[in-house]
Short mmCIF file of C-alpha atoms in Angstrom, two decimals:
data_model
loop_
_atom_site.label_atom_id
_atom_site.label_comp_id
_atom_site.label_asym_id
_atom_site.label_seq_id
_atom_site.Cartn_x
_atom_site.Cartn_y
_atom_site.Cartn_z
CA MET A 8 -15.20 -27.52 34.71
CA SER A 9 -13.79 -24.90 37.01
CA ASN A 10 -14.32 -21.00 36.00
CA ARG A 11 -11.75 -19.72 33.56
CA TYR A 12 -10.42 -16.08 33.61
CA VAL A 13 -7.97 -14.43 31.59
CA ILE A 14 -5.58 -11.65 32.22
CA ILE A 15 -3.98 -9.83 29.43
CA LEU A 16 -0.91 -7.74 30.50
CA ALA A 17 -0.68 -4.64 28.01
CA ALA A 18 0.89 -1.72 30.07
CA GLY A 19 4.45 -1.64 29.03
CA LYS A 20 5.56 1.09 26.77
CA GLY A 21 7.89 -0.96 24.78
CA THR A 22 10.88 1.48 24.27
CA ARG A 23 12.94 -0.79 22.22
CA MET A 24 10.42 -0.78 19.50
CA LYS A 25 11.55 2.86 19.04
CA SER A 26 8.11 3.70 17.69
CA LYS A 27 5.50 6.30 18.60
CA LEU A 28 2.91 3.66 18.27
CA TYR A 29 2.28 1.71 21.61
CA LYS A 30 4.08 -1.52 21.61
CA VAL A 31 0.98 -3.80 21.64
CA LEU A 32 -0.77 -1.80 19.01
CA GLN A 33 1.88 -2.65 16.48
CA PRO A 34 0.26 -4.59 13.82
CA VAL A 35 1.13 -8.14 12.53
CA ALA A 36 -0.60 -9.12 9.34
CA GLY A 37 -2.76 -5.89 9.62
CA LYS A 38 -4.03 -6.53 13.24
CA ALA A 39 -2.66 -5.07 16.30
CA MET A 40 -0.82 -7.72 18.50
CA VAL A 41 -3.03 -7.19 21.54
CA ASP A 42 -6.13 -7.71 19.15
CA HIS A 43 -4.72 -11.19 18.04
CA VAL A 44 -4.33 -12.14 22.04
CA LEU A 45 -7.71 -11.06 22.56
CA THR A 46 -9.17 -12.72 19.62
CA GLN A 47 -7.66 -16.23 20.50
CA VAL A 48 -8.62 -16.06 24.36
CA GLU A 49 -12.21 -14.82 23.46
CA LYS A 50 -12.62 -18.34 21.88
CA LEU A 51 -12.12 -19.97 25.05
CA ASN A 52 -15.53 -18.32 26.30
CA PRO A 53 -13.85 -17.30 29.87
CA SER A 54 -16.02 -15.72 32.57
CA LEU A 55 -14.11 -12.54 32.51
CA ILE A 56 -11.19 -11.04 30.43
CA GLU A 57 -9.37 -8.22 31.86
CA THR A 58 -6.56 -6.16 30.05
CA VAL A 59 -4.25 -4.26 32.25
CA ILE A 60 -3.18 -1.19 30.32
CA GLY A 61 -0.76 1.88 30.92
CA THR A 62 1.06 3.83 28.38
CA GLY A 63 -1.45 4.35 25.52
CA ALA A 64 -4.34 3.09 27.64
CA GLU A 65 -7.03 5.42 25.58
CA LYS A 66 -5.78 3.94 22.34
CA VAL A 67 -6.12 0.26 23.50
CA GLU A 68 -9.45 0.93 24.77
CA ASP A 69 -10.53 2.58 21.40
CA LEU A 70 -9.44 -0.53 19.63
CA LEU A 71 -10.67 -3.23 21.75
CA LYS A 72 -13.84 -1.45 22.97
CA ASP A 73 -16.19 -3.71 25.46
CA ARG A 74 -14.78 -6.82 24.21
CA THR A 75 -12.75 -6.92 27.54
CA LYS A 76 -12.81 -5.15 30.79
CA TYR A 77 -9.81 -2.79 31.74
CA VAL A 78 -7.83 -1.84 34.70
CA LEU A 79 -4.92 1.03 34.70
CA GLN A 80 -1.51 0.12 35.83
CA GLU A 81 -0.39 3.61 36.70
CA GLU A 82 3.31 2.85 37.39
CA GLN A 83 4.94 0.13 35.75
CA LEU A 84 6.57 -1.88 38.37
CA GLY A 85 6.63 -5.30 37.03
CA THR A 86 4.42 -8.08 35.86
CA ALA A 87 3.51 -9.26 39.29
CA HIS A 88 2.47 -5.74 40.09
CA ALA A 89 0.40 -5.42 36.79
CA VAL A 90 -1.57 -8.76 37.67
CA LEU A 91 -2.30 -7.41 41.21
CA GLN A 92 -4.19 -4.41 39.70
CA THR A 93 -7.01 -6.86 38.82
CA GLU A 94 -7.45 -7.91 42.20
CA LYS A 95 -10.86 -5.86 42.67
CA ASP A 96 -12.20 -7.89 40.06
CA LEU A 97 -10.79 -11.28 40.41
CA GLY A 98 -9.31 -11.59 43.83
CA ASP A 99 -12.19 -13.55 45.41
CA LYS A 100 -12.92 -15.71 42.38
CA LYS A 101 -12.80 -19.42 42.65
CA GLY A 102 -11.37 -21.04 39.23
CA MET A 103 -8.33 -20.83 37.14
CA THR A 104 -6.83 -17.63 35.66
CA LEU A 105 -4.53 -17.52 32.50
CA VAL A 106 -2.14 -14.63 32.27
CA VAL A 107 -0.87 -13.77 28.86
CA SER A 108 1.25 -10.93 27.68
CA GLY A 109 -0.21 -8.55 25.00
CA ASP A 110 2.84 -8.82 22.70
CA THR A 111 2.72 -12.52 21.90
CA PRO A 112 0.37 -12.44 18.77
CA LEU A 113 1.30 -16.00 17.71
CA PHE A 114 -0.48 -17.98 20.51
CA THR A 115 -3.73 -19.98 19.46
CA ALA A 116 -6.63 -20.66 21.26
CA GLU A 117 -5.96 -24.31 20.86
CA THR A 118 -2.67 -23.94 23.02
CA PHE A 119 -4.61 -22.00 25.74
CA GLU A 120 -7.16 -24.53 25.90
CA ASN A 121 -4.67 -27.28 26.18
CA LEU A 122 -3.16 -25.20 28.96
CA PHE A 123 -6.12 -24.95 30.72
CA ASN A 124 -7.22 -28.86 30.63
CA TYR A 125 -3.63 -29.71 31.76
CA HIS A 126 -3.82 -27.29 34.71
CA GLU A 127 -7.08 -28.69 35.90
CA LYS A 128 -6.10 -32.35 35.40
CA GLU A 129 -3.17 -32.09 37.49
CA ASN A 130 -4.87 -29.91 40.24
CA ALA A 131 -1.92 -27.67 40.21
CA ALA A 132 -1.47 -24.35 41.80
CA VAL A 133 0.48 -22.94 38.78
CA THR A 134 1.29 -24.24 35.53
CA VAL A 135 3.84 -22.85 33.50
CA LEU A 136 3.54 -23.12 29.53
CA THR A 137 6.82 -24.09 28.11
CA ALA A 138 8.33 -24.94 24.88
CA HIS A 139 11.37 -27.00 23.35
CA THR A 140 13.92 -25.07 21.33
CA ASP A 141 17.49 -26.25 20.21
CA LYS A 142 18.44 -22.39 20.61
CA PRO A 143 17.20 -21.50 24.26
CA PHE A 144 19.44 -18.57 24.60
CA SER A 145 18.11 -15.73 26.71
CA TYR A 146 15.01 -17.95 27.82
CA GLY A 147 14.50 -19.16 31.23
CA ARG A 148 15.00 -22.73 31.77
CA ILE A 149 12.55 -25.34 33.24
CA VAL A 150 14.17 -27.32 35.61
CA ARG A 151 12.02 -30.34 36.62
CA GLU A 152 11.88 -32.69 39.49
CA ALA A 153 12.25 -36.60 39.05
CA ASP A 154 8.63 -36.44 39.10
CA GLY A 155 8.27 -34.29 36.03
CA SER A 156 6.90 -31.32 38.55
CA VAL A 157 8.69 -27.95 38.02
CA SER A 158 11.54 -27.62 40.69
CA LYS A 159 12.50 -24.02 39.49
CA ILE A 160 12.58 -21.49 36.48
CA VAL A 161 16.13 -20.45 36.21
CA GLU A 162 17.03 -17.30 33.95
CA GLU A 163 19.89 -17.29 31.54
CA LYS A 164 22.19 -15.20 33.71
CA ASP A 165 21.71 -17.35 36.73
CA ALA A 166 21.82 -20.78 35.32
CA THR A 167 24.82 -23.14 35.77
CA ASP A 168 26.48 -24.75 32.92
CA SER A 169 24.27 -28.01 32.86
CA GLU A 170 21.35 -25.77 33.42
CA ARG A 171 22.34 -23.99 30.38
CA GLU A 172 21.89 -27.04 28.26
CA ILE A 173 18.17 -27.63 29.05
CA LYS A 174 16.23 -27.13 26.15
CA GLU A 175 12.72 -26.65 27.78
CA VAL A 176 12.06 -22.84 27.96
CA ASN A 177 9.80 -20.72 29.73
CA THR A 178 7.15 -18.96 27.35
CA GLY A 179 5.91 -16.33 29.95
CA ILE A 180 2.38 -17.58 29.99
CA TYR A 181 0.96 -19.12 33.08
CA CYS A 182 -2.20 -20.79 34.45
CA PHE A 183 -2.87 -20.27 38.03
CA ASP A 184 -5.33 -21.26 40.53
CA ASN A 185 -6.96 -17.89 41.09
CA GLU A 186 -7.20 -17.65 44.68
CA LEU A 187 -3.83 -18.82 45.35
CA LEU A 188 -2.45 -16.36 42.90
CA PHE A 189 -3.92 -13.32 44.77
CA LYS A 190 -2.81 -14.43 48.11
CA SER A 191 0.75 -14.98 46.79
CA LEU A 192 1.01 -11.71 44.74
CA HIS A 193 1.34 -9.63 48.16
CA ALA A 194 4.19 -11.68 49.14
CA VAL A 195 6.30 -10.99 45.95
CA LYS A 196 9.34 -8.90 46.69
CA ASN A 197 11.29 -6.21 44.44
CA ASN A 198 14.65 -6.83 45.68
CA ASN A 199 16.20 -7.13 42.44
CA ALA A 200 18.42 -5.24 39.74
CA GLN A 201 15.19 -3.60 38.26
CA GLY A 202 13.48 -3.04 41.44
CA GLU A 203 10.21 -4.63 39.91
CA TYR A 204 7.88 -7.23 41.04
CA TYR A 205 7.94 -10.27 38.78
CA LEU A 206 5.23 -12.79 38.21
CA PRO A 207 7.46 -15.98 37.97
CA ASP A 208 8.22 -15.40 41.67
CA VAL A 209 4.72 -16.46 42.51
CA ALA A 210 5.49 -20.05 41.35
CA SER A 211 8.44 -19.92 43.70
CA ILE A 212 6.34 -18.68 46.76
CA LEU A 213 3.98 -21.51 46.01
CA LYS A 214 6.52 -24.09 45.43
CA GLU A 215 7.97 -23.30 48.92
CA GLN A 216 4.61 -23.61 50.36
CA GLY A 217 4.48 -27.02 49.01
CA LYS A 218 1.95 -26.27 46.38
CA LYS A 219 2.06 -28.12 43.12
CA VAL A 220 3.86 -26.59 40.15
CA VAL A 221 3.83 -28.27 37.12
CA ALA A 222 4.92 -27.57 33.33
CA TYR A 223 2.68 -27.97 30.21
CA GLN A 224 5.02 -28.18 26.87
CA MET A 225 3.36 -26.85 23.79
CA LYS A 226 3.90 -28.36 20.19
CA ASP A 227 5.14 -25.29 18.45
CA PHE A 228 7.66 -23.28 19.98
CA SER A 229 7.49 -20.48 17.18
CA GLU A 230 4.04 -19.46 19.04
CA SER A 231 5.87 -18.28 21.80
CA ILE A 232 7.76 -15.38 20.34
CA GLY A 233 7.40 -12.07 22.22
CA VAL A 234 7.73 -8.96 20.21
CA ASN A 235 9.97 -6.35 21.80
CA ASP A 236 11.68 -4.77 18.85
CA ARG A 237 11.35 -4.58 15.01
CA VAL A 238 13.48 -7.50 14.26
CA ALA A 239 10.95 -9.71 16.37
CA LEU A 240 8.20 -7.94 14.87
CA SER A 241 9.27 -8.93 11.19
CA GLN A 242 9.88 -12.52 12.52
CA ALA A 243 6.16 -12.61 14.02
CA GLU A 244 4.84 -11.10 10.55
CA LYS A 245 6.59 -13.76 8.76
CA LEU A 246 5.35 -16.58 10.93
CA MET A 247 1.69 -15.35 10.92
CA GLN A 248 2.02 -14.99 7.12
CA LYS A 249 2.74 -18.64 6.72
CA ARG A 250 -0.16 -19.51 8.96
CA ILE A 251 -2.54 -17.53 7.04
CA ASN A 252 -1.44 -18.67 3.48
CA GLU A 253 -1.31 -22.23 4.49
CA ALA A 254 -4.78 -22.04 6.00
CA HIS A 255 -5.93 -20.31 2.71
CA MET A 256 -4.28 -23.29 0.60
CA ARG A 257 -6.05 -25.81 2.71
CA ASP A 258 -9.25 -24.17 2.19
CA GLY A 259 -8.98 -24.54 -1.75
CA VAL A 260 -6.93 -21.31 -2.74
CA THR A 261 -4.22 -21.52 -5.19
CA LEU A 262 -1.28 -19.32 -4.06
CA VAL A 263 1.38 -19.77 -6.98
CA ASP A 264 4.24 -18.45 -4.75
CA PRO A 265 3.19 -18.36 -0.98
CA ASP A 266 6.53 -16.84 0.24
CA ASN A 267 5.85 -14.03 -2.00
CA THR A 268 2.04 -13.38 -1.24
CA TYR A 269 0.69 -11.18 1.64
CA ILE A 270 -2.48 -11.57 3.06
CA ASP A 271 -3.88 -9.84 6.15
CA TYR A 272 -5.46 -11.81 9.10
CA GLY A 273 -9.20 -12.01 8.68
CA VAL A 274 -9.41 -11.75 4.58
CA GLU A 275 -11.83 -14.16 2.85
CA ILE A 276 -11.01 -15.99 -0.28
CA GLY A 277 -13.07 -18.51 -2.04
CA ASN A 278 -12.07 -21.73 -3.20
CA ASP A 279 -10.42 -22.26 -6.66
CA THR A 280 -9.13 -18.44 -6.77
CA VAL A 281 -5.60 -18.38 -7.95
CA ILE A 282 -3.34 -15.52 -6.55
CA GLU A 283 -0.12 -15.00 -8.39
CA PRO A 284 3.25 -13.81 -6.84
CA ASN A 285 3.86 -10.46 -5.38
CA VAL A 286 0.13 -10.03 -4.48
CA LYS A 287 -0.80 -7.81 -1.32
CA ILE A 288 -4.21 -8.12 0.23
CA PHE A 289 -5.07 -6.13 2.93
CA GLY A 290 -7.76 -5.04 5.67
CA ASP A 291 -11.46 -6.16 5.40
CA THR A 292 -11.15 -8.01 1.76
CA LYS A 293 -13.51 -10.39 0.53
CA ILE A 294 -12.67 -12.43 -2.58
CA GLY A 295 -15.05 -14.91 -4.25
CA SER A 296 -14.35 -18.16 -5.98
CA ASP A 297 -12.76 -18.92 -9.30
CA CYS A 298 -10.92 -15.57 -9.53
CA LEU A 299 -7.55 -14.56 -10.66
CA ILE A 300 -5.40 -12.05 -8.77
CA GLY A 301 -2.55 -11.31 -10.83
CA SER A 302 1.14 -10.70 -9.98
CA GLY A 303 1.55 -7.15 -8.66
CA SER A 304 -1.89 -6.48 -7.69
CA ARG A 305 -2.96 -4.73 -4.21
CA LEU A 306 -6.34 -5.15 -2.50
CA GLU A 307 -7.36 -3.32 0.37
CA ASP A 308 -10.93 -3.36 1.93
CA ALA A 309 -12.31 -4.55 -1.49
CA THR A 310 -15.17 -6.74 -2.24
CA ILE A 311 -14.42 -9.12 -5.26
CA GLU A 312 -17.23 -11.46 -6.35
CA ASP A 313 -16.76 -14.81 -8.30
CA ASN A 314 -15.04 -15.07 -11.60
CA VAL A 315 -13.45 -11.89 -11.40
CA LYS A 316 -9.96 -11.10 -12.88
CA ILE A 317 -7.60 -8.49 -11.75
CA ILE A 318 -4.16 -7.89 -13.56
CA SER A 319 -1.63 -5.85 -11.81
CA SER A 320 -4.04 -3.53 -10.47
CA THR A 321 -5.16 -1.61 -7.22
CA VAL A 322 -8.38 -2.06 -5.51
CA GLU A 323 -9.26 0.04 -2.37
CA SER A 324 -12.40 0.22 -0.87
CA ALA A 325 -14.30 -0.71 -4.05
CA ILE A 326 -16.52 -3.65 -5.27
CA MET A 327 -16.13 -5.71 -8.36
CA HIS A 328 -19.26 -7.93 -9.33
CA LYS A 329 -19.17 -11.13 -11.00
CA GLY A 330 -17.59 -11.71 -14.19
CA SER A 331 -15.67 -8.26 -14.31
CA ASP A 332 -12.09 -7.68 -14.97
CA LEU A 333 -9.50 -4.92 -14.41
CA GLY A 334 -6.09 -3.98 -15.65
CA PRO A 335 -3.40 -4.11 -16.35
CA ASN A 336 -2.16 -1.08 -14.31
CA SER A 337 -5.38 0.40 -13.34
CA HIS A 338 -6.81 1.72 -10.04
CA LEU A 339 -10.11 1.37 -8.33
CA ARG A 340 -10.47 4.07 -5.67
CA PRO A 341 -12.74 4.13 -2.75
CA LYS A 342 -16.79 3.97 -3.67
CA ALA A 343 -16.14 2.62 -7.21
CA GLU A 344 -18.52 -0.17 -7.97
CA ILE A 345 -17.95 -2.11 -11.17
CA GLY A 346 -21.06 -4.23 -12.41
CA GLN A 347 -21.18 -7.70 -13.73
CA ASP A 348 -18.94 -8.47 -16.73
CA VAL A 349 -17.91 -5.17 -17.10
CA HIS A 350 -14.15 -4.52 -18.65
CA VAL A 351 -11.96 -1.89 -17.18
CA GLY A 352 -8.54 -2.06 -19.16
CA ASN A 353 -5.14 -0.83 -18.97
CA PHE A 354 -4.28 2.49 -17.22
CA CYS A 355 -7.73 3.49 -15.95
CA GLU A 356 -8.96 5.03 -12.64
CA VAL A 357 -12.46 4.97 -11.33
CA LYS A 358 -13.40 6.83 -8.10
CA ASN A 359 -16.96 7.28 -6.36
CA ALA A 360 -18.67 6.02 -9.36
CA LYS A 361 -20.93 3.11 -10.38
CA ILE A 362 -20.25 1.26 -13.75
CA GLY A 363 -23.22 -0.76 -14.89
CA ASP A 364 -23.28 -4.49 -16.27
CA ARG A 365 -21.30 -4.97 -19.46
CA THR A 366 -20.01 -1.70 -19.92
CA LYS A 367 -16.36 -1.30 -21.32
CA VAL A 368 -14.07 1.19 -20.14
CA GLY A 369 -10.93 0.13 -22.29
CA HIS A 370 -8.01 2.15 -21.55
CA LEU A 371 -6.58 5.31 -20.43
CA THR A 372 -9.71 6.83 -18.71
CA TYR A 373 -10.61 8.62 -15.64
CA VAL A 374 -14.38 7.90 -14.23
CA GLY A 375 -14.88 10.11 -11.22
CA ASP A 376 -18.19 11.03 -9.47
CA ALA A 377 -20.27 9.43 -12.27
CA THR A 378 -22.96 6.61 -12.67
CA LEU A 379 -22.75 4.74 -16.06
CA GLY A 380 -25.59 2.51 -17.17
CA THR A 381 -25.34 -0.71 -18.94
CA ASP A 382 -23.78 -1.79 -22.20
CA ILE A 383 -21.87 1.61 -22.67
CA ASN A 384 -18.72 1.81 -24.57
CA VAL A 385 -16.21 4.48 -23.33
CA GLY A 386 -13.22 5.03 -25.91
CA CYS A 387 -9.59 5.79 -25.23
CA GLY A 388 -8.41 8.68 -23.32
CA VAL A 389 -11.94 9.74 -21.88
CA VAL A 390 -11.94 12.04 -18.77
CA PHE A 391 -15.00 12.63 -16.48
CA VAL A 392 -13.86 16.43 -15.36
CA ASN A 393 -15.70 16.16 -11.89
CA TYR A 394 -13.84 19.06 -10.10
CA ASP A 395 -14.35 22.58 -10.61
CA GLY A 396 -11.70 23.70 -7.96
CA VAL A 397 -14.56 23.88 -5.12
CA LYS A 398 -17.02 21.26 -5.66
CA LYS A 399 -17.24 17.67 -6.91
CA TRP A 400 -20.18 17.23 -9.61
CA HIS A 401 -21.82 14.19 -10.62
CA SER A 402 -22.45 12.96 -14.26
CA ASN A 403 -25.18 10.14 -15.15
CA ILE A 404 -24.66 8.21 -18.51
CA GLY A 405 -27.65 6.08 -19.88
CA ASP A 406 -27.60 2.61 -20.94
CA HIS A 407 -26.20 1.49 -24.57
CA SER A 408 -24.57 5.01 -25.12
CA PHE A 409 -21.29 5.47 -26.84
CA ILE A 410 -18.55 7.89 -25.54
CA GLY A 411 -15.96 8.60 -28.23
CA SER A 412 -12.14 8.66 -27.46
CA ASN A 413 -10.54 11.54 -26.12
CA SER A 414 -13.86 13.24 -24.91
CA ASN A 415 -14.07 15.13 -21.83
CA ILE A 416 -17.52 15.33 -20.05
CA ILE A 417 -17.60 18.46 -17.84
CA ALA A 418 -19.82 17.70 -14.98
CA PRO A 419 -22.70 17.58 -14.37
CA VAL A 420 -23.84 16.18 -17.33
CA GLU A 421 -26.95 14.03 -17.91
CA MET A 422 -26.58 11.74 -21.08
CA ALA A 423 -29.74 9.87 -21.84
CA ASP A 424 -29.93 6.31 -23.00
CA HIS A 425 -28.81 5.33 -26.61
CA SER A 426 -27.02 8.64 -27.04
CA PHE A 427 -23.45 9.39 -28.59
CA ILE A 428 -20.51 11.80 -28.08
CA ALA A 429 -18.32 12.41 -31.11
CA ALA A 430 -14.47 11.75 -30.51
CA GLY A 431 -12.71 14.62 -29.26
CA SER A 432 -15.51 16.33 -27.93
CA THR A 433 -15.86 18.60 -24.51
CA ILE A 434 -19.32 18.03 -23.36
CA THR A 435 -20.80 20.83 -21.02
CA ASN A 436 -24.64 20.24 -21.81
CA ASP A 437 -27.00 17.35 -21.32
CA ILE A 438 -27.53 14.88 -24.36
CA PRO A 439 -31.07 13.87 -25.18
CA LYS A 440 -31.93 10.25 -26.29
CA HIS A 441 -30.75 8.98 -29.54
CA ALA A 442 -28.74 12.19 -30.29
CA MET A 443 -24.98 12.39 -31.15
CA ALA A 444 -23.17 15.33 -29.43
CA ILE A 445 -20.05 16.84 -31.24
CA ALA A 446 -18.26 19.74 -29.48
CA ARG A 447 -15.07 20.60 -31.21
CA GLN A 448 -13.60 22.98 -33.40
CA ARG A 449 -14.28 22.54 -37.04
CA GLN A 450 -11.38 21.59 -38.90
CA THR A 451 -9.46 24.00 -41.29
CA ASN A 452 -6.77 22.91 -43.73
CA LYS A 453 -4.05 25.77 -44.57
CA GLU A 454 -3.16 24.89 -48.13
CA ASP A 455 0.73 25.20 -48.88
CA PHE A 456 1.58 25.61 -45.54
CA TRP A 457 4.61 23.38 -46.11
CA ASN A 458 6.10 26.14 -48.44
CA ARG A 459 6.11 28.30 -45.46
CA LEU A 460 8.66 26.60 -43.59
CA PRO A 461 12.14 27.92 -43.55
CA LEU A 462 13.66 24.59 -44.76
CA SER A 463 10.91 23.84 -47.33
CA ASN A 464 13.55 23.87 -50.14
CA SER A 465 15.98 21.80 -48.41
CA GLU A 466 16.81 18.33 -49.81
CA ASP A 467 16.50 16.67 -46.54
CA TRP A 468 12.84 17.75 -46.06
CA LYS A 469 11.49 17.04 -49.33
#
């Protein structure tokens, strides 16, 4: 098998995107477009991957790091000019070179592999990756010879009426004989309206030299979508979501309404987990088996173990261990860790806190900067008061403790095992084992207070 090389074109600014973010860094399913492309070509194990960068070069390098080599195209003078920038590293190499754009996030490694194999089998100088579409408007058409080889690639504006009827279109992806590629690049002219050097001209040059130019038609046209504006970005997003969701369902995950379920690329989900409609799952999230993620939930960079139930709640950068449950309408913030079989009920918030196994935090409670042991009962309306306006303070609650409703724990507090807080208390001191802390005003009843009211003698008030 010949050596394989890949060039990723990622130098264009993308003015039609109308964004401060460099075009190839625009996310599709939570992953930058150029990262999608690189991820797929990495699966081919090529001898070298080189990315041509320009506008926003440092940000592309920061994202992709050492997964690829880089070369800078200082002036954007066209695709042929961009490829020519790699000559120092690739110009004298023998083998096959794939040229792919960094704004085509939907191409798969399988398609690239098929293109390489076809190119090698045909012993071609150039193989154009093509696709069939019933709506070829704006695409370059592939005009073939009688033997099936490529006669020419004609752009929409230059096509005859009969050529416009052709449904096989150019995807903009090419596989070249590497040595012939770089010899031909120097012959490309810029005598066109844009004054740029175009890569498709290499195919025409080699054709004129009698070299073999062929086309490989891919199966799925939708892979070929290039993203130049927000409309195309949304189309790519929708297609990627469909691909991601179908893959999860084939792996044994139940998506009740896949058209209304958003899952980022790279999210892991175990089998027999059920995900209800209007769920969004982002980033580096891992979900175990036999879980229920209820409608309206949002998970980001979350770790969810087996048999967890989440109802209409948010989990971000937090961990839920086996058998725990959350919600409805609760929020786990960063560094929250929920132990096994823990219950966190409705309208609760947990931040930078660890809750031990089998502890119950039922409702309307804030747990921040605290460590709670096992088998604790936390009543309604409890607040861990962790911030004094300058610094965050930490509290520790022992195993088998009881915190009564509407209590405030003014951190730092150490509450020993088997201790109690009476409802309505404001706790500022440590509590020893087996003790009950009561910190509230003693009740006083004002006798005959009713009679002091201005309307106490009114019939309506009696």
